[in-house]
mmCIF file with all atom_site columns, C-alpha atoms in Angstrom:
data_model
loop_
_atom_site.group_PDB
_atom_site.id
_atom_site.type_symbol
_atom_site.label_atom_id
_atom_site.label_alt_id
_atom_site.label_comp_id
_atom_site.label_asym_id
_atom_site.label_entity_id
_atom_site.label_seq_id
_atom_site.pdbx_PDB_ins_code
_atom_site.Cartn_x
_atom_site.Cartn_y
_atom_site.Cartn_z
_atom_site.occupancy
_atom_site.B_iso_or_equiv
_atom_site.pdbx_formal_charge
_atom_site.auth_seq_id
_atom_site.auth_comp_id
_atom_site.auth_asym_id
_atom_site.auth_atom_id
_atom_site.pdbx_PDB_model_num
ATOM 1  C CA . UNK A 1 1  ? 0.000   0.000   0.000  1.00 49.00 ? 515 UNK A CA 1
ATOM 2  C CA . UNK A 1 2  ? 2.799   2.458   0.495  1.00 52.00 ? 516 UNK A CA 1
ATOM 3  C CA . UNK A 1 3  ? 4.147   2.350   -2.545 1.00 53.00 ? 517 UNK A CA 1
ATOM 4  C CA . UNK A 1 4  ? 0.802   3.556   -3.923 1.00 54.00 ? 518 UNK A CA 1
ATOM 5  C CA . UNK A 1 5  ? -0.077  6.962   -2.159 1.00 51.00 ? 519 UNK A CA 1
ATOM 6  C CA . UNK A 1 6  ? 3.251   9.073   -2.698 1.00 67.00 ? 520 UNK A CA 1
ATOM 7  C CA . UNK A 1 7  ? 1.448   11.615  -3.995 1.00 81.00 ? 521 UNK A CA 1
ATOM 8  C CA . UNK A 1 8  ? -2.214  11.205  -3.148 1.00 89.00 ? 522 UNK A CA 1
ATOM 9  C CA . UNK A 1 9  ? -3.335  12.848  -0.108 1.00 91.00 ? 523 UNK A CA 1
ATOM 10 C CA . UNK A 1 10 ? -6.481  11.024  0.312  1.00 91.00 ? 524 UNK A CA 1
ATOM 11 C CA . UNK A 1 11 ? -4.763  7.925   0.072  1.00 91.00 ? 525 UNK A CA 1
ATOM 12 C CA . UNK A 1 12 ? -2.202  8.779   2.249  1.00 93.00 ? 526 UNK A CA 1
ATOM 13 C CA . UNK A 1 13 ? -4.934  9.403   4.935  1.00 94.00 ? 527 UNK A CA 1
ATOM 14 C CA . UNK A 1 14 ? -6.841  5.993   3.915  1.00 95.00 ? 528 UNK A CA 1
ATOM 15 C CA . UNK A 1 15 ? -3.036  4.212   4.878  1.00 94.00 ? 529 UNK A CA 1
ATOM 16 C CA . UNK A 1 16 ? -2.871  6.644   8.111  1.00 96.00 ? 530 UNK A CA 1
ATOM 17 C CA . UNK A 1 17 ? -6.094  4.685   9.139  1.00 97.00 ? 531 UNK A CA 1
ATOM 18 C CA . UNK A 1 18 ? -5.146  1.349   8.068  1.00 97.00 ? 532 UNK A CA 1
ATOM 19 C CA . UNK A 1 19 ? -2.094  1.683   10.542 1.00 97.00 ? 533 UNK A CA 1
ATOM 20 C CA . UNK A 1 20 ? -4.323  3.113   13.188 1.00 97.00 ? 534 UNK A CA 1
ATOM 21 C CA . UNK A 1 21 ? -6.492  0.024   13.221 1.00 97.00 ? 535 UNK A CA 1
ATOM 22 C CA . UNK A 1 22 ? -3.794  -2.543  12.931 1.00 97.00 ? 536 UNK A CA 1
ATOM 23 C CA . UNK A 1 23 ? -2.721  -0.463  16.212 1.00 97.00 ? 537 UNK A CA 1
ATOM 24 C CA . UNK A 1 24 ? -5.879  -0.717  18.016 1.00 97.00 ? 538 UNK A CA 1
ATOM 25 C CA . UNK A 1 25 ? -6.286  -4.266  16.791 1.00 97.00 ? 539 UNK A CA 1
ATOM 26 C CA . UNK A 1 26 ? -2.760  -4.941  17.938 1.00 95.00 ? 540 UNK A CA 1
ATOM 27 C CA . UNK A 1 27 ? -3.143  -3.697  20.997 1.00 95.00 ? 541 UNK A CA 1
ATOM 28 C CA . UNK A 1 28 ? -6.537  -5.226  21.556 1.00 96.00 ? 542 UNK A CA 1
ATOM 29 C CA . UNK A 1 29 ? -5.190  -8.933  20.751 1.00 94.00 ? 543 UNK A CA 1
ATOM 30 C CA . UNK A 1 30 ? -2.422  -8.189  23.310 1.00 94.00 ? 544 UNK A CA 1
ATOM 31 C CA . UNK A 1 31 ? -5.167  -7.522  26.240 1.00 95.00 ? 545 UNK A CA 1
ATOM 32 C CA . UNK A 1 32 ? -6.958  -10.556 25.222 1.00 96.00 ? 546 UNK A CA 1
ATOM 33 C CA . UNK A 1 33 ? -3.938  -12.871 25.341 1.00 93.00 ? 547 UNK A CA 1
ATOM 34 C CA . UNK A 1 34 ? -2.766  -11.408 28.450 1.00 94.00 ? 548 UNK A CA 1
ATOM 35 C CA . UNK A 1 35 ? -6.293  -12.088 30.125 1.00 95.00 ? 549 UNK A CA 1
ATOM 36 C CA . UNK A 1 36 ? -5.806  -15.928 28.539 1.00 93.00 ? 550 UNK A CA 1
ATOM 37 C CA . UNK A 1 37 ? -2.484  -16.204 30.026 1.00 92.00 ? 551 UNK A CA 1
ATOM 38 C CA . UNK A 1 38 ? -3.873  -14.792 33.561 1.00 92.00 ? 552 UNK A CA 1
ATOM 39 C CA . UNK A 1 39 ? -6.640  -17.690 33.110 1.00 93.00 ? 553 UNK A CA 1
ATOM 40 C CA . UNK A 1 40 ? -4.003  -20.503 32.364 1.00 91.00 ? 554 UNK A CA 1
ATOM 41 C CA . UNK A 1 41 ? -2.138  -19.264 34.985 1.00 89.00 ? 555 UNK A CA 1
ATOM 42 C CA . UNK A 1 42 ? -4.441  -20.496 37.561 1.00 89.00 ? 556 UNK A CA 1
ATOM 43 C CA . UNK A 1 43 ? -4.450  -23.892 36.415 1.00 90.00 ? 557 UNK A CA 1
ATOM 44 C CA . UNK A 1 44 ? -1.204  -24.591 34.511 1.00 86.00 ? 558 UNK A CA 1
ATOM 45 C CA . UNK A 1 45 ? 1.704   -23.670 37.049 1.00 83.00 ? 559 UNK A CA 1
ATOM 46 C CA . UNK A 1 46 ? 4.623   -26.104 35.899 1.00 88.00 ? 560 UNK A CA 1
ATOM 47 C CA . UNK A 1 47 ? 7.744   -25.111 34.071 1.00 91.00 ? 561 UNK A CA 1
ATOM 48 C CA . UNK A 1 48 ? 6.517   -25.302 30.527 1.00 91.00 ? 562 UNK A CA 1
ATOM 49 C CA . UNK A 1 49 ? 4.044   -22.208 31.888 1.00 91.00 ? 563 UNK A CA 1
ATOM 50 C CA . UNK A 1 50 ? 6.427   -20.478 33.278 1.00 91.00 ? 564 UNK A CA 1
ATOM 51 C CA . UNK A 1 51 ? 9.152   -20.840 30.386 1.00 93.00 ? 565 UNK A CA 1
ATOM 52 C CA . UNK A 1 52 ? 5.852   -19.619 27.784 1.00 92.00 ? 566 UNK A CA 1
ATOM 53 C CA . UNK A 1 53 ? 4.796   -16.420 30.241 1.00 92.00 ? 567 UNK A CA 1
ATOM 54 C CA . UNK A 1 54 ? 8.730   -15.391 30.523 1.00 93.00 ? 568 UNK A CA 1
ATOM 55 C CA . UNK A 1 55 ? 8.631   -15.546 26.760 1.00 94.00 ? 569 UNK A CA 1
ATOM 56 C CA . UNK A 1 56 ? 4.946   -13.795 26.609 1.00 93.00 ? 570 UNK A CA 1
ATOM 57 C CA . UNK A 1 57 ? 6.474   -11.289 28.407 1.00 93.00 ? 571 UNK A CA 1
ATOM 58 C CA . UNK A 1 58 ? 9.696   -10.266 26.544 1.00 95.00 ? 572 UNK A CA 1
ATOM 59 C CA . UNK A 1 59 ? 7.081   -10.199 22.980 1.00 93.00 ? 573 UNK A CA 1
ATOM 60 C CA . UNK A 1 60 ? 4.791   -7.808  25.185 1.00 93.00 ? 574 UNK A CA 1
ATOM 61 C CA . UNK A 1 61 ? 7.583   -5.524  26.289 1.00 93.00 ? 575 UNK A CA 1
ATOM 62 C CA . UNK A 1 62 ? 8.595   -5.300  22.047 1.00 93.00 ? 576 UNK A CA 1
ATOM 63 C CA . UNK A 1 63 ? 5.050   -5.187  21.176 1.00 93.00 ? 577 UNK A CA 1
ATOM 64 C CA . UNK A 1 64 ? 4.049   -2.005  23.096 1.00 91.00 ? 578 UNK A CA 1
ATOM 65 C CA . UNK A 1 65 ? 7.086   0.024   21.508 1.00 94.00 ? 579 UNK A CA 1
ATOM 66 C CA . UNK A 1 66 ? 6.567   -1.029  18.250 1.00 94.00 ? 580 UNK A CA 1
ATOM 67 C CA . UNK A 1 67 ? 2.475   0.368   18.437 1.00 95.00 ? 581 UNK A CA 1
ATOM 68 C CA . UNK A 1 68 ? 4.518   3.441   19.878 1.00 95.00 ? 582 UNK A CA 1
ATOM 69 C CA . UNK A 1 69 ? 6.704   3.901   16.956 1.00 96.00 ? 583 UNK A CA 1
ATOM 70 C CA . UNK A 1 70 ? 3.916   3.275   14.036 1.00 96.00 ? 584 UNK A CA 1
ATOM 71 C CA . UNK A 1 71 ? 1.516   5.524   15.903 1.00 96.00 ? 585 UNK A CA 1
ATOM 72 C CA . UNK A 1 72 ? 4.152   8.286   16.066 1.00 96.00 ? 586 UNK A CA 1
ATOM 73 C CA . UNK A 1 73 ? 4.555   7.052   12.343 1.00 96.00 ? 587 UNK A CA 1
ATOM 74 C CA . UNK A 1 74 ? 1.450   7.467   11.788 1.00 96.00 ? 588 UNK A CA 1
ATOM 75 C CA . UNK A 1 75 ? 0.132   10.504  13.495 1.00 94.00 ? 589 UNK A CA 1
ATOM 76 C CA . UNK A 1 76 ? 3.231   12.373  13.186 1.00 94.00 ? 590 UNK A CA 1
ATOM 77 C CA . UNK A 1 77 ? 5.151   11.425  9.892  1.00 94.00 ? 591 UNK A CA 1
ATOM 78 C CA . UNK A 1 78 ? 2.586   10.441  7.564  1.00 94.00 ? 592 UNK A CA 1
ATOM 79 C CA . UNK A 1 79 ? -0.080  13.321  8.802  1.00 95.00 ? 593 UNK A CA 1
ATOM 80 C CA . UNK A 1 80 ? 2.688   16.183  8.362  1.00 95.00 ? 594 UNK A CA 1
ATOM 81 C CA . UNK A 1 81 ? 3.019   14.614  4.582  1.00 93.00 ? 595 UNK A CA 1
ATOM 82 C CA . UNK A 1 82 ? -0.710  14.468  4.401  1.00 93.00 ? 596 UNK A CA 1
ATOM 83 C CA . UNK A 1 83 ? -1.532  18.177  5.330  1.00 93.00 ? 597 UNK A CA 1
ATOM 84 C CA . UNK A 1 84 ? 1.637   19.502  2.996  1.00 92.00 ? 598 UNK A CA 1
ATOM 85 C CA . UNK A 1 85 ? -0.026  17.342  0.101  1.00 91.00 ? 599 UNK A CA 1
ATOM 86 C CA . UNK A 1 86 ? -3.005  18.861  0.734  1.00 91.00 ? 600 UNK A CA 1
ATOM 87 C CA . UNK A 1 87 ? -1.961  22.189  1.185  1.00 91.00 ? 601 UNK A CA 1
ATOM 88 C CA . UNK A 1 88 ? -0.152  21.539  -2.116 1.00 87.00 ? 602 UNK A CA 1
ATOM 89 C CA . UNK A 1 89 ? -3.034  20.800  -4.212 1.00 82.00 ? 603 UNK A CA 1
ATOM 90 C CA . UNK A 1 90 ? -5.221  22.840  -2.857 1.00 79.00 ? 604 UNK A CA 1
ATOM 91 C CA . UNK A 1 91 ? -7.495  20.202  -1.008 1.00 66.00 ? 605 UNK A CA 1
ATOM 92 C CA . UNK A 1 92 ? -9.241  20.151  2.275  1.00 67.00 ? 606 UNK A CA 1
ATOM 93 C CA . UNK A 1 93 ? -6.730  20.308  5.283  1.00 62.00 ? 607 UNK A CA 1
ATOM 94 C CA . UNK A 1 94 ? -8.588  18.771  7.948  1.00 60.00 ? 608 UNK A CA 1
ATOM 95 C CA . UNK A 1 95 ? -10.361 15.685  7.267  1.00 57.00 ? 609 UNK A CA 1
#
């Protein structure tokens, strides 16, 4: 998809949202699992548990900076590009 909205501000925008939902949706799959993992963890407590949570937790602690740097991508980067374009051609500003 990036390849396809250099120059397009409305597609640019489209993309801005695409990222901000796989964010959200990111995010929202790492609550669930960590709710799933609290659940097992009531039940499952030998070392194959605790070997999979230590692992759960080194993902989560590269998961939550990598939502960090798309959204900065995202609302920073790509919506600086996206208001120049549009100031450019002439189009709406604020959508």
């Amino acid at each position: 998809m990036a390849s396809t909205v250099i120059n397009d501000p409305d597609s640019i925008h489209a993309y801005r949202q695409q990222i901000a939902d796989k964010i959200e949706q990111l995010k929202g799959l790492l609550q669930k699992t960590e709710r799933a993992v609290e659940t097992v963890s009531e039940s499952w407590k030998d070392n194959n548990f605790q070997q999979f949570r230590a692992n759960f937790e080194v993902d989560k602690e590269q998961i939550k900076p990598l939502c960090e740097v798309l959204s900065n991508y995202e609302s920073n980067l790509l919506y600086q590009l996206e208001q120049k374009l549009r100031t450019y051609t002439g189009g709406p500003t604020h959508l």
